[in-house]
Tab-separated table of C-alpha atoms and ligand atoms in Angstrom:
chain	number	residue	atom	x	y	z
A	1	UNK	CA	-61.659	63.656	30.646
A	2	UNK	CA	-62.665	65.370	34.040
A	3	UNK	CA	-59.627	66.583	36.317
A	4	UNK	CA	-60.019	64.564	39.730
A	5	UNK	CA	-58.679	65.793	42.960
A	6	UNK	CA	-58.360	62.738	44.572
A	7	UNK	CA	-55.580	61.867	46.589
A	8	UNK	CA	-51.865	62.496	47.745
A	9	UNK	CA	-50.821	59.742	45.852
A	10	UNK	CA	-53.099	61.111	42.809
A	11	UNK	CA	-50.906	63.903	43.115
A	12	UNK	CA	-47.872	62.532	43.388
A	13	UNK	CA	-48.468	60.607	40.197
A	14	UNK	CA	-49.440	63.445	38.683
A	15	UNK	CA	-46.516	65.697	39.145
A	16	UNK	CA	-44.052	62.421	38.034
A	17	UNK	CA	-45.871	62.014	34.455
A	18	UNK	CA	-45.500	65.975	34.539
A	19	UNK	CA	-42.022	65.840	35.064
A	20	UNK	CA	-40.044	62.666	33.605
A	21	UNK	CA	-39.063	62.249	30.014
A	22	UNK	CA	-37.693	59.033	28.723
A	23	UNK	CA	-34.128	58.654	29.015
A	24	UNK	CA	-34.565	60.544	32.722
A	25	UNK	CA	-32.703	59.265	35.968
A	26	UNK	CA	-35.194	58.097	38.586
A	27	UNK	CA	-35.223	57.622	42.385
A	28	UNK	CA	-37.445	55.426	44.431
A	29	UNK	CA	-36.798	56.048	48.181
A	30	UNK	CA	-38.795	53.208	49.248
A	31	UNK	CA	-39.670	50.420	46.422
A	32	UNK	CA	-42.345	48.589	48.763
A	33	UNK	CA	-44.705	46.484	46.422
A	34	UNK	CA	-42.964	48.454	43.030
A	35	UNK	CA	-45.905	50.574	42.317
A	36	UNK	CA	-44.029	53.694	41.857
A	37	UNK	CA	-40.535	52.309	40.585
A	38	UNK	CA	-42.925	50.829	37.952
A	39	UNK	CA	-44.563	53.764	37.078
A	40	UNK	CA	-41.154	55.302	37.727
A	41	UNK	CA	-39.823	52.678	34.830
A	42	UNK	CA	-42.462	53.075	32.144
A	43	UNK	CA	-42.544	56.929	32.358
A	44	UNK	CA	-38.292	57.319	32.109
A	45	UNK	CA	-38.925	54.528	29.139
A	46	UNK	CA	-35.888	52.213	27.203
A	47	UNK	CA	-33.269	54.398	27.527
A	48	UNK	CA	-34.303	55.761	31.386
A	49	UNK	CA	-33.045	54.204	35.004
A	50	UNK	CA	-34.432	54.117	38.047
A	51	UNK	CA	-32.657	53.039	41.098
A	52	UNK	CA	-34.699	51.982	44.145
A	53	UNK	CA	-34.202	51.424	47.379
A	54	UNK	CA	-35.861	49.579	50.885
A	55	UNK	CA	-34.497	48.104	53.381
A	56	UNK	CA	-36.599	44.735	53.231
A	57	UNK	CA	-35.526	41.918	51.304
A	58	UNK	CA	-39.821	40.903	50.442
A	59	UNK	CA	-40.043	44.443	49.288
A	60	UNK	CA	-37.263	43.723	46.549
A	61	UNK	CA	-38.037	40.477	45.560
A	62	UNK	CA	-41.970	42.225	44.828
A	63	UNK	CA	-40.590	44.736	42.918
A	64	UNK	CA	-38.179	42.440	40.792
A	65	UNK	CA	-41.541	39.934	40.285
A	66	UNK	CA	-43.608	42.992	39.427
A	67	UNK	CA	-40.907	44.664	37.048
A	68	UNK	CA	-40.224	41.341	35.407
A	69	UNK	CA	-44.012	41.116	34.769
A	70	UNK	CA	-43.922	43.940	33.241
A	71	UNK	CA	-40.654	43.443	30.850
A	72	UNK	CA	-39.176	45.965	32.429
A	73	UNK	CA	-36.892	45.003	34.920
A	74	UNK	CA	-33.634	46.114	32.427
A	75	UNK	CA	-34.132	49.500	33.484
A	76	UNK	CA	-34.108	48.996	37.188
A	77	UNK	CA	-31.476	48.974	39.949
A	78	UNK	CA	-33.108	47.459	43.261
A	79	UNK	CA	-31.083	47.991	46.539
A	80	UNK	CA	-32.006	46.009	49.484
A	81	UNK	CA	-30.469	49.476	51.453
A	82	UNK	CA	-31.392	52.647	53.324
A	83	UNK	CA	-33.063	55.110	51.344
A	84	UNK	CA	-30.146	57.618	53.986
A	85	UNK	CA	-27.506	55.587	52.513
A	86	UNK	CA	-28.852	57.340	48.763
A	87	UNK	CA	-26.124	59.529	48.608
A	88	UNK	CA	-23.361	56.651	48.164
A	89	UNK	CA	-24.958	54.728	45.783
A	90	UNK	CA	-26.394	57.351	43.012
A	91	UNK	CA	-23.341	59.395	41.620
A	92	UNK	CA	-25.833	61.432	39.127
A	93	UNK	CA	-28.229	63.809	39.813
A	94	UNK	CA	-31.695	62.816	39.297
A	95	UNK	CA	-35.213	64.339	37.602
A	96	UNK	CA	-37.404	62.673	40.227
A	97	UNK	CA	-37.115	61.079	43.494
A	98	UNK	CA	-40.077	59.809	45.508
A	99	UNK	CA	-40.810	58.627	49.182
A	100	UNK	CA	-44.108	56.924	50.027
A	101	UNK	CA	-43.565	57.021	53.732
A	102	UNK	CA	-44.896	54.617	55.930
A	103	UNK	CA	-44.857	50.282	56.919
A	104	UNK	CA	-44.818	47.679	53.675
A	105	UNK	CA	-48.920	47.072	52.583
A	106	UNK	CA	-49.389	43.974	54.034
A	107	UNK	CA	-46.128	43.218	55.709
A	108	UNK	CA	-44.880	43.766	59.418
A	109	UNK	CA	-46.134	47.228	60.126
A	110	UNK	CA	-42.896	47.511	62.628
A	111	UNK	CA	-40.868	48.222	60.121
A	112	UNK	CA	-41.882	51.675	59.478
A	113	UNK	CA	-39.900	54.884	57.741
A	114	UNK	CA	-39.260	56.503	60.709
A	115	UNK	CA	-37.843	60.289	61.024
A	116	UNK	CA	-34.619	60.067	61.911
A	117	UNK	CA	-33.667	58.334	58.810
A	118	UNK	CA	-35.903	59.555	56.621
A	119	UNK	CA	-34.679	62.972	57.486
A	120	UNK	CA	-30.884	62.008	56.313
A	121	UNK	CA	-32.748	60.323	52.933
A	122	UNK	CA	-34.445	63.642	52.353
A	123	UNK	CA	-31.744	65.593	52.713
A	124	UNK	CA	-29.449	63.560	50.960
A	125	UNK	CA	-32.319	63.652	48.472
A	126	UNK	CA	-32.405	67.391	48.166
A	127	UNK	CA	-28.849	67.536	46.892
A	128	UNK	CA	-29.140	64.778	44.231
A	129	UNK	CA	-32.310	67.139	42.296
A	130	UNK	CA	-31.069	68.590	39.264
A	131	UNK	CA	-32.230	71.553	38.058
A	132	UNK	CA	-35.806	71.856	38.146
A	133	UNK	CA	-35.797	68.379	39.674
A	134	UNK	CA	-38.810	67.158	41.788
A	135	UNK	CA	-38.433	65.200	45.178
A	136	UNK	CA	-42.251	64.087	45.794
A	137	UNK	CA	-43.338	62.341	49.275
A	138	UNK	CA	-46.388	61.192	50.466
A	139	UNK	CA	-46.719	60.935	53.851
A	140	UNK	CA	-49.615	58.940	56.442
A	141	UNK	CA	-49.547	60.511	59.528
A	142	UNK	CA	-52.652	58.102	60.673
A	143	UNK	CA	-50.477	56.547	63.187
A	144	UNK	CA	-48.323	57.879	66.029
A	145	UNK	CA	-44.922	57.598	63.999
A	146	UNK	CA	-46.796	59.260	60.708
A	147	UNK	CA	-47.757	61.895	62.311
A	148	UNK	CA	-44.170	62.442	63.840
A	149	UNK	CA	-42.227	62.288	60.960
A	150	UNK	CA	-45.128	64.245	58.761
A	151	UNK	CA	-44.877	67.433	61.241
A	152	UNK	CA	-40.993	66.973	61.443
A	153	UNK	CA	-40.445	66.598	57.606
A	154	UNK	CA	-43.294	70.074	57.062
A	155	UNK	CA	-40.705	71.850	59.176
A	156	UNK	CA	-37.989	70.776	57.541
A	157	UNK	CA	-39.297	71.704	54.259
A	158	UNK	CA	-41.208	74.737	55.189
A	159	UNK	CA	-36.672	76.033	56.100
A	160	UNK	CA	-35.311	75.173	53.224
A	161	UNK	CA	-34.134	78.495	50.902
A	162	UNK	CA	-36.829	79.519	48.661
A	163	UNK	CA	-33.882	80.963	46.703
A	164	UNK	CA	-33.116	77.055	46.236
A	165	UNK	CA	-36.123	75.563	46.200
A	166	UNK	CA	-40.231	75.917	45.887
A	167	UNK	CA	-42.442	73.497	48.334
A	168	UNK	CA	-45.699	72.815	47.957
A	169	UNK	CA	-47.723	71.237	50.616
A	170	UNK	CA	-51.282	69.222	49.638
A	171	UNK	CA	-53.799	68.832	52.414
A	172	UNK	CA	-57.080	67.646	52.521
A	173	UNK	CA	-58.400	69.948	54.707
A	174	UNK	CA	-61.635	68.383	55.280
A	175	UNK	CA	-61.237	64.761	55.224
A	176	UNK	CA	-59.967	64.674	58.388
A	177	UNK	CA	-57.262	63.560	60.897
A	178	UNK	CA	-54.732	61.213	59.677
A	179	UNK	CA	-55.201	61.910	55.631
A	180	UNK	CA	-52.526	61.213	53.930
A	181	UNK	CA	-50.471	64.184	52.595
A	182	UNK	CA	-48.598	64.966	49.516
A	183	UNK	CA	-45.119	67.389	49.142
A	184	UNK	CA	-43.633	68.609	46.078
A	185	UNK	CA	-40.547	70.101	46.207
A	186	UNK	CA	-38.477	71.551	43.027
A	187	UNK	CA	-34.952	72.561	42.899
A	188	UNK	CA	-34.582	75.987	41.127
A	189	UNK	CA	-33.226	76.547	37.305
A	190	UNK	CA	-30.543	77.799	38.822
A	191	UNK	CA	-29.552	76.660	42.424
B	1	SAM	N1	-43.928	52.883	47.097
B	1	SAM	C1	-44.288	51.573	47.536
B	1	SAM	C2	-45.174	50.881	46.505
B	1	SAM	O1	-45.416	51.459	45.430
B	1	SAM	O2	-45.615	49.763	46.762
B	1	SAM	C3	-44.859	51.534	48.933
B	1	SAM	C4	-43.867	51.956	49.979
B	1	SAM	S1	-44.311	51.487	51.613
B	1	SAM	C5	-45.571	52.602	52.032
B	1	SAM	C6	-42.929	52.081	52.556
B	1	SAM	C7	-41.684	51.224	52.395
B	1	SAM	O3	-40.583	51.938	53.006
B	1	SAM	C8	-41.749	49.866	53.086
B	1	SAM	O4	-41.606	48.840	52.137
B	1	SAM	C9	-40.548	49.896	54.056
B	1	SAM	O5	-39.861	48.670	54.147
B	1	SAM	C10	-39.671	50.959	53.428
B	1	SAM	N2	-38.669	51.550	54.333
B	1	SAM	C11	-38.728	51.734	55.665
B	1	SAM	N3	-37.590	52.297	56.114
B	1	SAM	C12	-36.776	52.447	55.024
B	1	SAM	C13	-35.466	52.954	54.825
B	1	SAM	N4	-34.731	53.427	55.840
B	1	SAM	N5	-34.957	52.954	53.580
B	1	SAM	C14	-35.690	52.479	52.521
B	1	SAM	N6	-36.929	51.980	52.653
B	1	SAM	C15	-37.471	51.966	53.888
């Protein structure tokens, strides 16, 4: 099978299967539909968790539905919560934690991720990686908030200690303005 370079999300689903073992401790930031925390769910397996989090009660209930579906809803904890709010609910470090930044798919596109919380989830985020962790977030800067919180969150990431940690940053360079974006961060062995 051919390698595709495809998308940020392509990436980002790449780098999760690369990373999670079952048994692992999962994070979804923002559960949405429950694409990822299902993907997050099959690839940590029976003896895995994953706790999610958003702060809209339709997002949950989809994500319960879709887990359910799926016979995997036993392995998921679904908070109706801030993703900045992580920090007091998860009391273990995790393997992976991923952000898909942006408004609900097909739902009020008010209710955004917007920067200043997303930049107390990330950094709460940071300090829940274990070793050799990965925190993975797409972002859509194809609308005036996006791009706000994509250029904040690149310079917050682009400070952070490489002693500590190694960011990557995947751009599309030609597909033009407003393509979504993928980072990969990973904690060091030894932090
Ligand atoms: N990963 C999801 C999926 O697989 O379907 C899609 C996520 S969607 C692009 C972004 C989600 O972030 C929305 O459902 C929105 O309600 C949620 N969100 C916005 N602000 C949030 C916050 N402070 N904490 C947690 N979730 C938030």
């Amino acid at each position: 099978m051919c390698y595709l370079l495809r998308s940020a999300r392509f990436l980002a689903a790449d780098v999760l299967s690369r990373t999670l073992s079952p048994g692992d401790l999962a994070i979804d930031a923002t559960m949405g539909n429950g694409y990822d925390t299902l993907t997050l769910c099959r690839l940590v397996g029976e003896a895995g968790r994953v706790i999610a989090f958003d702060i809209q009660p339709a997002a949950v209930e989809s994500t319960r539905k879709r887990l359910e579906e799926a016979g995997v809803a036993g392995r998921a904890a679904l908070y109706c919560v801030g993703h900045e709010h992580m920090a007091e609910v998860v009391t273990e470090k995790a393997r992976a934690i991923v952000f898909n930044l942006g408004w609900l798919p097909g739902g009020d596109k008010s209710v955004t991720t917007r920067w200043e919380t997303t930049r107390r989830a990330v950094e709460a985020a940071l300090g829940l990686l274990q070793p050799l962790g990965v925190l993975v977030i797409c972002a859509y800067p194809g609308h005036a908030e996006g791009e706000r919180e994509k250029e904040a969150l690149a310079a917050m990431l682009a400070a952070l200690p490489p002693q500590r940690y190694n960011v990557l940053r995947q751009q599309f360079l030609n597909a033009g303005p407003g393509a979504p974006e993928c980072f990969v961060i990973q904690a060091q062995e030894r932090a």
